Amino acid sequence: MASCTGCGVPLGLKKYKFNKFWRVPGSFCKPCMLKIGQDWEKNGKVTLPMKPCDLCQTEFFFLNTAWQGKKQKHFCDVCHKVAASGVLPDKSRGEMKQKIPIPMLIIGGLGAVMMVLGMVFTLTGPKDPEGEMSIVNILFGAFTTAAGFMLVRRTINNRKLLLGNV
C-alpha cells in the first residue's frame, strides 16, 4: 500500500498526483495535495521543505509533533500514532535496560530453533530408495531455515528499536 509523500498517511484507492510538468514526485492525500498546490500557486514552485521523521527517517513535507520524554519530536502520521500511544520507551528515563520482553524472547527462540531444525532437515532429511533427497524435502528445509532466520533478525531489529539504538 502506498503512503502519502506529504504526511505519511496510508493511501487507499484515492491517490492524487501532480501533472508531470510540475515535477513534484509522489502520491498525496487530498489535504496534502491542496497545501502543496497552494504553495505552488503562491510561489511558482514548491518551497515547503522536506523534513525527516525522527523515528523512521523518511522525508515528508508535513510532520506531526509529539513529546517524547522532555523533547518535542516530529513524526509522520504512522509514527505519530506509535509515539502518541506511548509504546516507545523514553531514553531519559532509562527504560528497558538491556531487557528483552518475554514474548519477544519466545519468538526469537522459536526462530533460532526453526533455523537449526530446518538446516538439519535439509542436510539429513528422508531419502528415496536411490539415496537422493526429494526436491520437496529440500525446499521445506530451506524455507524453514529462512523463516527462522527472518524471525531472529526481526526480533533483533525490534529490540534495537525499543532500546533506541536505531
PDB file of C-alpha atoms in Angstrom:
ATOM      1  CA  MET A   1       0.000   0.000   0.000  1.00  0.00           C
ATOM      2  CA  ALA A   2       1.328   3.414  -0.902  1.00  0.00           C
ATOM      3  CA  SER A   3       1.653   6.224   1.585  1.00  0.00           C
ATOM      4  CA  CYS A   4       1.298   9.955   1.182  1.00  0.00           C
ATOM      5  CA  THR A   5       4.533  11.737   0.301  1.00  0.00           C
ATOM      6  CA  GLY A   6       3.316  14.753   2.248  1.00  0.00           C
ATOM      7  CA  CYS A   7       2.393  13.311   5.647  1.00  0.00           C
ATOM      8  CA  GLY A   8       2.843   9.532   5.541  1.00  0.00           C
ATOM      9  CA  VAL A   9      -0.836   8.556   5.754  1.00  0.00           C
ATOM     10  CA  PRO A  10      -1.504   5.169   4.121  1.00  0.00           C
ATOM     11  CA  LEU A  11      -3.371   5.789   0.878  1.00  0.00           C
ATOM     12  CA  GLY A  12      -6.216   3.596  -0.262  1.00  0.00           C
ATOM     13  CA  LEU A  13      -7.703   3.887  -3.713  1.00  0.00           C
ATOM     14  CA  LYS A  14      -7.738   7.709  -3.685  1.00  0.00           C
ATOM     15  CA  LYS A  15      -4.248   8.835  -4.707  1.00  0.00           C
ATOM     16  CA  TYR A  16      -3.513  12.252  -6.125  1.00  0.00           C
ATOM     17  CA  LYS A  17      -0.514  13.106  -8.308  1.00  0.00           C
ATOM     18  CA  PHE A  18       0.615  16.384  -9.759  1.00  0.00           C
ATOM     19  CA  ASN A  19       0.861  16.748 -13.520  1.00  0.00           C
ATOM     20  CA  LYS A  20       4.245  15.783 -14.938  1.00  0.00           C
ATOM     21  CA  PHE A  21       5.286  19.344 -15.735  1.00  0.00           C
ATOM     22  CA  TRP A  22       5.116  20.339 -12.051  1.00  0.00           C
ATOM     23  CA  ARG A  23       7.935  17.924 -11.208  1.00  0.00           C
ATOM     24  CA  VAL A  24       6.617  17.089  -7.742  1.00  0.00           C
ATOM     25  CA  PRO A  25       7.134  13.335  -7.329  1.00  0.00           C
ATOM     26  CA  GLY A  26       4.972  11.042  -5.235  1.00  0.00           C
ATOM     27  CA  SER A  27       1.362  10.348  -4.370  1.00  0.00           C
ATOM     28  CA  PHE A  28      -0.569  12.569  -1.991  1.00  0.00           C
ATOM     29  CA  CYS A  29      -3.699  12.548   0.138  1.00  0.00           C
ATOM     30  CA  LYS A  30      -6.214  15.289  -0.609  1.00  0.00           C
ATOM     31  CA  PRO A  31      -5.252  17.690   2.261  1.00  0.00           C
ATOM     32  CA  CYS A  32      -1.531  17.494   1.405  1.00  0.00           C
ATOM     33  CA  MET A  33      -2.290  17.937  -2.297  1.00  0.00           C
ATOM     34  CA  LEU A  34      -4.235  21.106  -1.506  1.00  0.00           C
ATOM     35  CA  LYS A  35      -1.490  22.548   0.747  1.00  0.00           C
ATOM     36  CA  ILE A  36       1.274  21.843  -1.773  1.00  0.00           C
ATOM     37  CA  GLY A  37      -0.906  23.222  -4.579  1.00  0.00           C
ATOM     38  CA  GLN A  38      -1.484  26.436  -2.601  1.00  0.00           C
ATOM     39  CA  ASP A  39       2.270  26.753  -2.023  1.00  0.00           C
ATOM     40  CA  TRP A  40       2.862  26.206  -5.749  1.00  0.00           C
ATOM     41  CA  GLU A  41       0.317  28.882  -6.709  1.00  0.00           C
ATOM     42  CA  LYS A  42       1.753  31.338  -4.170  1.00  0.00           C
ATOM     43  CA  ASN A  43       5.459  30.937  -5.027  1.00  0.00           C
ATOM     44  CA  GLY A  44       5.562  29.394  -8.505  1.00  0.00           C
ATOM     45  CA  LYS A  45       7.364  26.334  -7.115  1.00  0.00           C
ATOM     46  CA  VAL A  46       7.230  24.126  -4.051  1.00  0.00           C
ATOM     47  CA  THR A  47       9.061  25.954  -1.258  1.00  0.00           C
ATOM     48  CA  LEU A  48       7.954  23.667   1.567  1.00  0.00           C
ATOM     49  CA  PRO A  49      10.964  21.822   2.994  1.00  0.00           C
ATOM     50  CA  MET A  50      11.000  18.041   3.297  1.00  0.00           C
ATOM     51  CA  LYS A  51      11.979  17.051   6.832  1.00  0.00           C
ATOM     52  CA  PRO A  52      12.904  13.552   8.042  1.00  0.00           C
ATOM     53  CA  CYS A  53      10.671  11.767  10.536  1.00  0.00           C
ATOM     54  CA  ASP A  54      12.514  11.309  13.857  1.00  0.00           C
ATOM     55  CA  LEU A  55      11.550   7.632  14.046  1.00  0.00           C
ATOM     56  CA  CYS A  56      11.608   6.174  10.527  1.00  0.00           C
ATOM     57  CA  GLN A  57      13.963   8.796   8.996  1.00  0.00           C
ATOM     58  CA  THR A  58      11.800   9.092   5.850  1.00  0.00           C
ATOM     59  CA  GLU A  59      11.415  12.609   4.457  1.00  0.00           C
ATOM     60  CA  PHE A  60       7.940  14.178   4.355  1.00  0.00           C
ATOM     61  CA  PHE A  61       6.549  17.664   3.775  1.00  0.00           C
ATOM     62  CA  PHE A  62       4.206  17.723   6.792  1.00  0.00           C
ATOM     63  CA  LEU A  63       5.079  16.142  10.139  1.00  0.00           C
ATOM     64  CA  ASN A  64       3.077  15.915  13.363  1.00  0.00           C
ATOM     65  CA  THR A  65       4.727  16.877  16.627  1.00  0.00           C
ATOM     66  CA  ALA A  66       4.691  14.784  19.777  1.00  0.00           C
ATOM     67  CA  TRP A  67       6.544  14.919  23.064  1.00  0.00           C
ATOM     68  CA  GLN A  68       8.842  12.032  23.765  1.00  0.00           C
ATOM     69  CA  GLY A  69      10.323  12.450  27.202  1.00  0.00           C
ATOM     70  CA  LYS A  70      11.398  16.071  27.549  1.00  0.00           C
ATOM     71  CA  LYS A  71      11.913  16.669  23.831  1.00  0.00           C
ATOM     72  CA  GLN A  72       9.422  17.629  21.171  1.00  0.00           C
ATOM     73  CA  LYS A  73       9.922  15.459  18.104  1.00  0.00           C
ATOM     74  CA  HIS A  74       8.415  15.433  14.633  1.00  0.00           C
ATOM     75  CA  PHE A  75       6.794  12.264  13.267  1.00  0.00           C
ATOM     76  CA  CYS A  76       4.978  11.164  10.121  1.00  0.00           C
ATOM     77  CA  ASP A  77       1.365  10.086  10.532  1.00  0.00           C
ATOM     78  CA  VAL A  78       2.099   6.391  11.161  1.00  0.00           C
ATOM     79  CA  CYS A  79       4.998   7.023  13.563  1.00  0.00           C
ATOM     80  CA  HIS A  80       2.957   9.736  15.323  1.00  0.00           C
ATOM     81  CA  LYS A  81       0.307   7.140  16.211  1.00  0.00           C
ATOM     82  CA  VAL A  82       3.028   4.893  17.631  1.00  0.00           C
ATOM     83  CA  ALA A  83       4.669   7.712  19.605  1.00  0.00           C
ATOM     84  CA  ALA A  84       1.348   9.058  20.899  1.00  0.00           C
ATOM     85  CA  SER A  85       0.307   5.619  22.152  1.00  0.00           C
ATOM     86  CA  GLY A  86       3.341   5.542  24.453  1.00  0.00           C
ATOM     87  CA  VAL A  87       4.784   2.318  23.064  1.00  0.00           C
ATOM     88  CA  LEU A  88       8.242   3.789  22.529  1.00  0.00           C
ATOM     89  CA  PRO A  89      10.334   3.994  25.697  1.00  0.00           C
ATOM     90  CA  ASP A  90      11.792   7.292  26.855  1.00  0.00           C
ATOM     91  CA  LYS A  91      15.600   7.253  26.710  1.00  0.00           C
ATOM     92  CA  SER A  92      15.927   9.796  29.513  1.00  0.00           C
ATOM     93  CA  ARG A  93      14.061   7.569  31.992  1.00  0.00           C
ATOM     94  CA  GLY A  94      16.293   4.606  31.263  1.00  0.00           C
ATOM     95  CA  GLU A  95      13.504   2.186  30.432  1.00  0.00           C
ATOM     96  CA  MET A  96      14.394  -1.298  29.213  1.00  0.00           C
ATOM     97  CA  LYS A  97      17.984  -1.540  30.381  1.00  0.00           C
ATOM     98  CA  GLN A  98      19.093  -4.424  28.140  1.00  0.00           C
ATOM     99  CA  LYS A  99      15.955  -6.447  28.849  1.00  0.00           C
ATOM    100  CA  ILE A 100      14.102  -8.363  26.200  1.00  0.00           C
ATOM    101  CA  PRO A 101      10.334  -8.712  26.713  1.00  0.00           C
ATOM    102  CA  ILE A 102       9.246 -12.324  27.288  1.00  0.00           C
ATOM    103  CA  PRO A 103       7.079 -12.638  24.129  1.00  0.00           C
ATOM    104  CA  MET A 104       9.915 -11.240  22.036  1.00  0.00           C
ATOM    105  CA  LEU A 105      12.322 -13.701  23.655  1.00  0.00           C
ATOM    106  CA  ILE A 106       9.955 -16.593  22.872  1.00  0.00           C
ATOM    107  CA  ILE A 107       9.606 -15.567  19.222  1.00  0.00           C
ATOM    108  CA  GLY A 108      13.373 -15.134  18.859  1.00  0.00           C
ATOM    109  CA  GLY A 109      13.973 -18.542  20.439  1.00  0.00           C
ATOM    110  CA  LEU A 110      11.397 -20.118  18.122  1.00  0.00           C
ATOM    111  CA  GLY A 111      13.201 -18.546  15.165  1.00  0.00           C
ATOM    112  CA  ALA A 112      16.552 -19.929  16.310  1.00  0.00           C
ATOM    113  CA  VAL A 113      15.065 -23.425  16.766  1.00  0.00           C
ATOM    114  CA  MET A 114      13.419 -23.261  13.323  1.00  0.00           C
ATOM    115  CA  MET A 115      16.712 -22.175  11.783  1.00  0.00           C
ATOM    116  CA  VAL A 116      18.628 -25.101  13.284  1.00  0.00           C
ATOM    117  CA  LEU A 117      15.945 -27.730  12.634  1.00  0.00           C
ATOM    118  CA  GLY A 118      15.445 -26.579   9.044  1.00  0.00           C
ATOM    119  CA  MET A 119      19.155 -26.830   8.377  1.00  0.00           C
ATOM    120  CA  VAL A 120      19.333 -30.298   9.978  1.00  0.00           C
ATOM    121  CA  PHE A 121      16.279 -31.453   7.974  1.00  0.00           C
ATOM    122  CA  THR A 122      17.832 -30.170   4.750  1.00  0.00           C
ATOM    123  CA  LEU A 123      21.148 -31.897   5.363  1.00  0.00           C
ATOM    124  CA  THR A 124      19.920 -35.208   6.819  1.00  0.00           C
ATOM    125  CA  GLY A 125      16.307 -35.425   5.638  1.00  0.00           C
ATOM    126  CA  PRO A 126      14.499 -38.511   4.349  1.00  0.00           C
ATOM    127  CA  LYS A 127      15.975 -40.057   1.247  1.00  0.00           C
ATOM    128  CA  ASP A 128      14.299 -42.078  -1.501  1.00  0.00           C
ATOM    129  CA  PRO A 129      15.436 -45.635  -2.403  1.00  0.00           C
ATOM    130  CA  GLU A 130      18.147 -44.303  -4.753  1.00  0.00           C
ATOM    131  CA  GLY A 131      19.705 -42.399  -1.857  1.00  0.00           C
ATOM    132  CA  GLU A 132      18.787 -38.901  -3.071  1.00  0.00           C
ATOM    133  CA  MET A 133      16.552 -36.355  -1.391  1.00  0.00           C
ATOM    134  CA  SER A 134      13.299 -35.175  -2.884  1.00  0.00           C
ATOM    135  CA  ILE A 135      13.176 -31.555  -4.060  1.00  0.00           C
ATOM    136  CA  VAL A 136      10.108 -31.028  -1.829  1.00  0.00           C
ATOM    137  CA  ASN A 137      12.091 -32.009   1.271  1.00  0.00           C
ATOM    138  CA  ILE A 138      14.965 -29.736   0.287  1.00  0.00           C
ATOM    139  CA  LEU A 139      12.609 -26.791  -0.291  1.00  0.00           C
ATOM    140  CA  PHE A 140      10.789 -27.417   3.019  1.00  0.00           C
ATOM    141  CA  GLY A 141      14.072 -27.453   4.955  1.00  0.00           C
ATOM    142  CA  ALA A 142      15.351 -24.345   3.175  1.00  0.00           C
ATOM    143  CA  PHE A 143      12.092 -22.485   3.803  1.00  0.00           C
ATOM    144  CA  THR A 144      12.124 -23.425   7.488  1.00  0.00           C
ATOM    145  CA  THR A 145      15.715 -22.220   7.825  1.00  0.00           C
ATOM    146  CA  ALA A 146      14.903 -18.937   6.074  1.00  0.00           C
ATOM    147  CA  ALA A 147      11.768 -18.348   8.167  1.00  0.00           C
ATOM    148  CA  GLY A 148      13.731 -18.961  11.361  1.00  0.00           C
ATOM    149  CA  PHE A 149      16.435 -16.547  10.245  1.00  0.00           C
ATOM    150  CA  MET A 150      13.831 -13.879   9.470  1.00  0.00           C
ATOM    151  CA  LEU A 151      12.244 -14.289  12.921  1.00  0.00           C
ATOM    152  CA  VAL A 152      15.599 -13.938  14.669  1.00  0.00           C
ATOM    153  CA  ARG A 153      16.555 -10.912  12.566  1.00  0.00           C
ATOM    154  CA  ARG A 154      13.178  -9.216  13.153  1.00  0.00           C
ATOM    155  CA  THR A 155      13.470  -9.836  16.904  1.00  0.00           C
ATOM    156  CA  ILE A 156      16.907  -8.224  16.999  1.00  0.00           C
ATOM    157  CA  ASN A 157      15.705  -5.229  14.950  1.00  0.00           C
ATOM    158  CA  ASN A 158      12.663  -4.740  17.213  1.00  0.00           C
ATOM    159  CA  ARG A 159      14.865  -4.904  20.301  1.00  0.00           C
ATOM    160  CA  LYS A 160      17.150  -2.225  18.844  1.00  0.00           C
ATOM    161  CA  LEU A 161      14.095  -0.086  18.087  1.00  0.00           C
ATOM    162  CA  LEU A 162      12.767  -0.457  21.641  1.00  0.00           C
ATOM    163  CA  LEU A 163      16.145   0.410  23.127  1.00  0.00           C
ATOM    164  CA  GLY A 164      16.561   3.365  20.783  1.00  0.00           C
ATOM    165  CA  ASN A 165      19.749   2.083  19.142  1.00  0.00           C
ATOM    166  CA  VAL A 166      18.483   2.557  15.591  1.00  0.00           C
TER     167      VAL A 166
END
